[in-house]
Short mmCIF file of C-alpha atoms in Angstrom, two decimals:
data_model
loop_
_atom_site.label_atom_id
_atom_site.label_comp_id
_atom_site.label_asym_id
_atom_site.label_seq_id
_atom_site.Cartn_x
_atom_site.Cartn_y
_atom_site.Cartn_z
CA MET A 1 12.39 -31.61 17.53
CA MET A 2 9.44 -30.44 15.02
CA ASP A 3 10.05 -31.55 11.57
CA PHE A 4 9.55 -28.82 9.54
CA LYS A 5 9.05 -28.24 6.00
CA PHE A 6 7.98 -26.42 2.98
CA GLY A 7 5.75 -27.93 1.09
CA PHE A 8 5.39 -25.99 -1.73
CA VAL A 9 2.29 -25.92 -3.97
CA VAL A 10 3.89 -23.66 -6.90
CA ASP A 11 0.55 -21.24 -8.22
CA THR A 12 1.69 -19.51 -11.66
CA ASP A 13 -0.87 -18.25 -12.38
CA ALA A 14 -0.18 -15.38 -8.32
CA GLU A 15 2.10 -12.17 -8.27
CA PRO A 16 3.77 -10.95 -5.55
CA GLU A 17 1.99 -9.48 -2.64
CA GLY A 18 2.98 -5.79 -3.58
CA ASN A 19 1.18 -6.30 -6.65
CA GLN A 20 -2.25 -4.57 -5.14
CA GLN A 21 -3.22 -3.00 -8.85
CA GLU A 22 -3.65 -6.51 -10.40
CA LYS A 23 -5.10 -7.94 -7.18
CA ASP A 24 -8.04 -5.31 -7.20
CA LYS A 25 -9.41 -7.11 -10.86
CA ARG A 26 -9.97 -10.09 -8.27
CA THR A 27 -13.48 -11.09 -7.59
CA ASP A 28 -13.61 -10.71 -3.67
CA THR A 29 -14.19 -15.33 -2.87
CA CYS A 30 -12.38 -17.41 -1.02
CA ASN A 31 -13.08 -19.86 -2.61
CA ASP A 32 -11.61 -19.33 -5.83
CA VAL A 33 -10.41 -23.07 -7.32
CA THR A 34 -10.30 -24.00 -10.18
CA ASN A 35 -9.93 -27.13 -12.46
CA GLU A 36 -5.95 -27.76 -14.73
CA LYS A 37 -4.61 -31.11 -16.34
CA ASN A 38 -0.86 -32.28 -14.67
CA ASP A 39 1.77 -33.97 -16.53
CA GLU A 40 -0.81 -36.72 -16.08
CA GLY A 41 -3.80 -35.59 -17.73
CA GLU A 42 -4.80 -35.72 -14.18
CA SER A 43 -6.97 -32.75 -13.16
CA ARG A 44 -6.03 -31.27 -9.54
CA LYS A 45 -6.54 -28.45 -8.17
CA LYS A 46 -5.86 -25.27 -8.37
CA LEU A 47 -6.10 -22.26 -6.28
CA LYS A 48 -5.81 -18.47 -6.68
CA THR A 49 -5.36 -15.55 -4.95
CA SER A 50 -7.82 -13.43 -3.99
CA ASP A 51 -9.61 -10.20 -2.24
CA ALA A 52 -10.47 -11.74 0.72
CA ASN A 53 -7.46 -12.70 2.62
CA THR A 54 -6.01 -9.81 2.63
CA ASN A 55 -8.62 -7.55 2.84
CA ALA A 56 -6.84 -5.50 6.83
CA LYS A 57 -9.32 -7.05 9.56
CA GLU A 58 -9.13 -6.20 13.29
CA PHE A 59 -10.80 -8.29 16.28
CA TYR A 60 -10.38 -8.67 20.47
CA LEU A 61 -10.82 -10.70 22.63
CA PRO A 62 -14.51 -11.11 24.79
CA ASP A 63 -15.38 -10.27 27.18
CA VAL A 64 -16.22 -13.57 28.19
CA GLN A 65 -12.76 -15.96 27.20
CA ASP A 66 -13.61 -19.27 28.71
CA GLU A 67 -16.48 -20.33 24.95
CA ILE A 68 -12.92 -19.30 23.07
CA LEU A 69 -11.05 -22.74 24.18
CA GLU A 70 -14.37 -24.78 24.75
CA GLY A 71 -13.92 -28.13 22.61
CA LYS A 72 -10.28 -27.33 21.94
CA GLN A 73 -7.44 -29.97 22.47
CA THR A 74 -4.17 -28.59 23.19
CA VAL A 75 0.12 -29.93 24.18
CA LYS A 76 2.71 -28.61 25.76
CA LEU A 77 5.70 -26.70 24.20
CA VAL A 78 8.68 -25.56 25.69
CA ALA A 79 10.87 -22.53 24.06
CA GLY A 80 14.41 -23.06 26.31
CA LEU A 81 12.47 -22.23 30.24
CA ILE A 82 9.90 -20.83 28.94
CA ASP A 83 6.70 -23.64 29.13
CA PHE A 84 3.90 -23.14 26.95
CA GLU A 85 -0.16 -24.59 26.90
CA VAL A 86 -0.99 -24.63 22.92
CA ILE A 87 -4.19 -24.95 20.59
CA ASP A 88 -2.72 -28.86 19.30
CA SER A 89 -2.69 -27.66 15.32
CA GLU A 90 -3.21 -31.10 14.14
CA ASN A 91 -6.65 -31.01 15.49
CA VAL A 92 -7.87 -27.54 14.58
CA GLU A 93 -6.37 -28.42 11.05
CA LEU A 94 -8.66 -31.02 10.84
CA LYS A 95 -11.58 -29.42 12.15
CA LEU A 96 -11.29 -26.72 9.53
CA LYS A 97 -10.45 -28.97 6.67
CA ASP A 98 -14.62 -30.01 7.49
CA ARG A 99 -15.34 -26.33 6.52
CA LYS A 100 -15.74 -25.53 2.50
CA ASP A 101 -15.58 -21.43 2.73
CA CYS A 102 -12.01 -20.81 2.54
CA GLN A 103 -9.23 -21.54 0.70
CA VAL A 104 -7.08 -22.55 3.94
CA VAL A 105 -8.88 -25.60 4.26
CA GLU A 106 -7.41 -26.41 0.58
CA VAL A 107 -3.61 -25.36 1.33
CA ILE A 108 -4.29 -28.60 4.45
CA SER A 109 -6.24 -31.35 1.98
CA GLU A 110 -2.96 -30.89 -0.27
CA ASN A 111 -0.89 -31.24 2.52
CA SER A 112 0.81 -28.14 2.64
CA ASP A 113 2.45 -26.25 5.16
CA LEU A 114 1.91 -22.94 2.95
CA LEU A 115 1.02 -21.12 0.12
CA PRO A 116 2.39 -17.61 -0.16
CA ASN A 117 -0.68 -14.86 -0.24
CA VAL A 118 -3.30 -17.92 0.12
CA TYR A 119 -1.85 -19.62 3.23
CA GLU A 120 1.24 -18.95 5.15
CA GLY A 121 1.15 -21.18 7.42
CA GLY A 122 0.20 -19.56 10.68
CA LEU A 123 -1.97 -22.51 12.36
CA LYS A 124 2.07 -24.09 12.35
CA ILE A 125 4.44 -23.44 14.78
CA TRP A 126 7.83 -22.92 13.24
CA GLU A 127 10.49 -23.29 15.37
CA CYS A 128 12.46 -19.79 14.43
CA SER A 129 9.39 -18.47 16.80
CA LEU A 130 10.91 -20.01 19.77
CA ASP A 131 13.59 -19.34 18.97
CA LEU A 132 12.87 -15.42 19.41
CA VAL A 133 10.76 -16.32 22.93
CA GLU A 134 13.78 -18.35 23.68
CA PHE A 135 17.09 -15.57 22.68
CA MET A 136 14.20 -12.48 24.02
CA ASN A 137 13.90 -14.05 27.55
CA ASP A 138 18.47 -15.00 27.74
CA ALA A 139 18.06 -11.58 26.81
CA SER A 140 16.08 -9.82 29.09
CA ILE A 141 14.06 -7.66 26.60
CA GLU A 142 11.72 -4.59 28.47
CA PHE A 143 8.89 -5.18 28.17
CA LYS A 144 6.88 -3.56 30.64
CA ASP A 145 4.71 -0.13 29.34
CA THR A 146 5.77 -1.66 25.92
CA LYS A 147 3.51 -1.33 22.26
CA VAL A 148 4.34 -4.29 20.96
CA LEU A 149 3.41 -5.33 17.52
CA GLU A 150 3.98 -9.06 16.06
CA LEU A 151 3.78 -9.68 12.60
CA GLY A 152 2.56 -13.04 10.72
CA CYS A 153 2.57 -13.49 14.08
CA GLY A 154 0.67 -17.60 14.10
CA ALA A 155 0.66 -18.65 17.07
CA GLY A 156 1.56 -16.14 18.72
CA LEU A 157 4.23 -17.11 21.19
CA PRO A 158 6.47 -14.09 20.40
CA GLY A 159 3.82 -11.98 21.85
CA ILE A 160 2.48 -13.07 24.18
CA TYR A 161 5.55 -12.80 25.55
CA ALA A 162 6.22 -9.49 24.64
CA LEU A 163 2.30 -9.15 27.07
CA GLN A 164 2.90 -11.93 29.27
CA HIS A 165 5.81 -9.72 31.03
CA GLY A 166 3.53 -6.02 30.82
CA ALA A 167 4.20 -5.31 26.60
CA GLU A 168 0.66 -4.17 25.08
CA VAL A 169 0.65 -5.89 21.27
CA VAL A 170 -0.90 -5.90 18.15
CA PHE A 171 -0.97 -10.22 16.38
CA GLN A 172 -1.10 -9.83 13.24
CA ASP A 173 -1.35 -12.72 10.38
CA PHE A 174 -2.24 -12.84 7.05
CA ASN A 175 -5.47 -15.69 7.37
CA GLU A 176 -8.96 -14.76 8.99
CA GLU A 177 -8.84 -18.23 10.61
CA VAL A 178 -5.78 -18.88 11.94
CA ILE A 179 -6.29 -15.58 13.70
CA HIS A 180 -9.49 -16.91 15.45
CA GLU A 181 -8.14 -21.24 15.91
CA VAL A 182 -5.26 -21.31 17.02
CA THR A 183 -4.00 -17.02 17.94
CA ILE A 184 -6.92 -15.85 20.44
CA PRO A 185 -7.17 -19.24 21.45
CA ASN A 186 -3.24 -18.66 22.49
CA VAL A 187 -3.15 -16.03 23.35
CA VAL A 188 -6.39 -17.19 26.56
CA LEU A 189 -4.30 -21.13 27.27
CA ASN A 190 -1.01 -18.90 27.98
CA CYS A 191 -2.39 -15.01 29.93
CA LYS A 192 -4.90 -16.22 32.86
CA MET A 193 -2.80 -14.97 35.41
CA LEU A 194 -3.60 -11.67 34.05
CA ARG A 195 -6.76 -11.89 33.88
CA GLU A 196 -7.46 -10.20 37.30
CA ARG A 197 -6.19 -6.74 35.22
CA PRO A 198 -7.83 -5.91 31.66
CA LEU A 199 -4.92 -8.00 28.91
CA LYS A 200 -4.20 -4.70 26.43
CA CYS A 201 -3.67 -6.41 23.07
CA LYS A 202 -5.52 -6.81 19.78
CA PHE A 203 -5.94 -9.17 16.71
CA MET A 204 -6.09 -7.54 12.29
CA SER A 205 -5.94 -10.05 9.93
CA GLY A 206 -4.68 -9.41 5.71
CA ASP A 207 -1.56 -8.84 3.92
CA TRP A 208 0.44 -6.51 5.36
CA LYS A 209 -0.70 -4.19 2.71
CA HIS A 210 -3.27 -2.93 3.65
CA VAL A 211 -2.02 -3.97 7.62
CA GLU A 212 -0.01 -1.20 7.25
CA SER A 213 -2.42 1.19 5.62
CA MET A 214 -4.86 0.88 8.43
CA LEU A 215 -2.60 0.66 10.61
CA GLY A 216 -1.17 3.56 9.61
CA GLU A 217 -3.84 5.87 9.42
CA THR A 218 -4.03 5.90 14.07
CA HIS A 219 -0.35 5.44 14.41
CA ARG A 220 1.14 8.56 12.48
CA LYS A 221 2.75 10.23 15.66
CA ASP A 222 6.20 8.29 16.35
CA SER A 223 4.38 8.50 20.22
CA GLU A 224 1.99 5.92 18.46
CA GLN A 225 3.66 4.38 16.23
CA PHE A 226 5.51 0.39 17.74
CA ASP A 227 8.37 0.38 20.02
CA VAL A 228 8.46 -3.04 19.13
CA ILE A 229 8.47 -4.98 16.27
CA LEU A 230 8.93 -9.17 17.00
CA THR A 231 8.88 -11.67 13.15
CA SER A 232 9.07 -14.82 12.94
CA GLU A 233 9.97 -17.15 9.35
CA THR A 234 8.29 -14.80 7.15
CA ILE A 235 11.36 -13.97 5.12
CA TYR A 236 11.12 -16.89 3.22
CA SER A 237 9.78 -15.15 -0.03
CA ILE A 238 12.03 -13.05 -1.41
CA GLU A 239 8.77 -11.05 -3.30
CA SER A 240 7.11 -10.86 0.43
CA HIS A 241 10.47 -9.16 1.36
CA GLU A 242 9.75 -5.03 -0.50
CA SER A 243 6.47 -5.46 1.79
CA LEU A 244 7.56 -6.44 5.05
CA HIS A 245 9.57 -3.93 5.01
CA SER A 246 7.67 -0.89 4.51
CA VAL A 247 5.36 -2.33 6.94
CA MET A 248 8.72 -1.78 9.78
CA LYS A 249 9.44 1.53 7.74
CA CYS A 250 6.04 2.82 8.56
CA LEU A 251 5.06 1.56 11.83
CA LEU A 252 8.42 1.79 13.42
CA LYS A 253 9.42 4.37 16.80
CA THR A 254 12.45 6.03 15.85
CA SER A 255 13.76 4.88 18.86
CA GLY A 256 11.80 1.13 18.15
CA THR A 257 13.56 -2.02 17.64
CA ILE A 258 12.43 -5.02 15.77
CA TYR A 259 13.20 -9.41 15.72
CA LEU A 260 13.42 -11.19 13.26
CA ALA A 261 14.69 -14.43 13.51
CA ALA A 262 14.42 -16.67 10.51
CA LYS A 263 16.53 -18.90 8.45
CA THR A 264 19.26 -17.63 6.86
CA HIS A 265 18.56 -18.95 3.67
CA TYR A 266 15.64 -21.42 2.59
CA PHE A 267 16.38 -23.66 0.30
CA GLY A 268 13.53 -24.18 -2.34
CA VAL A 269 12.64 -20.50 -1.96
CA GLY A 270 15.42 -17.75 -2.01
CA GLY A 271 14.13 -15.84 0.86
CA GLY A 272 16.64 -15.56 3.95
CA THR A 273 18.40 -13.55 6.95
CA ARG A 274 21.56 -12.98 3.82
CA MET A 275 18.22 -11.76 1.64
CA PHE A 276 16.54 -9.43 3.55
CA GLU A 277 20.19 -7.83 5.17
CA GLU A 278 20.39 -6.93 1.48
CA LEU A 279 16.84 -5.17 0.41
CA ILE A 280 17.81 -3.50 4.39
CA ASN A 281 21.28 -2.55 2.88
CA LYS A 282 19.87 -0.56 0.84
CA LYS A 283 17.40 1.04 1.32
CA GLY A 284 19.44 2.85 3.77
CA ASN A 285 16.20 3.27 6.58
CA PHE A 286 17.45 0.07 9.41
CA THR A 287 21.03 -0.57 10.82
CA VAL A 288 20.01 -4.70 11.11
CA GLU A 289 22.54 -7.16 13.10
CA VAL A 290 23.23 -10.99 13.32
CA CYS A 291 22.67 -10.64 17.69
CA LYS A 292 21.77 -15.21 17.78
CA THR A 293 23.22 -17.52 15.59
CA TYR A 294 21.41 -20.69 15.53
CA PRO A 295 24.02 -23.61 13.75
CA GLU A 296 22.22 -26.43 14.45
CA GLY A 297 21.20 -28.14 11.31
CA VAL A 298 19.80 -25.48 8.97
CA GLN A 299 21.46 -22.48 10.15
CA ARG A 300 19.09 -19.68 11.69
CA GLU A 301 19.37 -16.39 13.02
CA ILE A 302 18.22 -13.30 15.62
CA LEU A 303 18.53 -10.27 13.90
CA LYS A 304 18.37 -6.75 15.44
CA ILE A 305 16.64 -4.11 13.76
CA LYS A 306 17.04 -0.14 14.27
CA ASN A 307 16.38 2.77 12.74
CA LYS A 308 19.88 5.09 11.61
#
């Protein structure tokens, strides 16, 4: 079993993702770092959220894909009965630490797994993403000719599974670096057998409010919206629940289904499946049911969410 932890750097000045008015006042830079004193009087770096990573951007696979994998180290992993070859995230982190142009570097240099609204942990493979792949395979979920959106994709394993089984997939992650260094290479690695036909996929970076705005412009009709939305380990922070619910409501087809994989409770940060269920029931737009439980360790679940 992989060792999963949350190593938070607390930023008392950072607002939740939804406080867009305050975000817009910030300078659009990726290096908004200041110094402050800790209790022992030692100077340490403090990260502040900026708009640089939140504005939505779109990316596509290049025609020549082999170059994407040059110099990349890979590892094998298994999700149930499904084998993947993925980019070695530890090697990516080491390479990124040599860069000084983005806050992601500052977070991983502090040995933190993530920092909300700055770096959302997409370089690592979180166990609930493996749960979701295993569940989809065991349940024989049909993806042929469907439109799929993976929110907070990171390594992109659930979306890759859908792509392998005939879906058209949009992969979204908060950090552009994650999309370029991990998601796109993983798609190329695991979809080599599909190269005889064009891969129907694209990639997006940015926060959910900007992604909702961009995709909402091109997916206004119900027929243009997503048949399936996949997401895993994205509800650890209560502050992100509203924006996640909003983008789901905006982009899910009337007859569509959301599969959400997460822990029942994230200790120290307050989020989890019970808290997200409470929001769903309060909003009244969706039905929600637990369709799979993983009781070992910190309990994990797969939620199935549909429009009422």
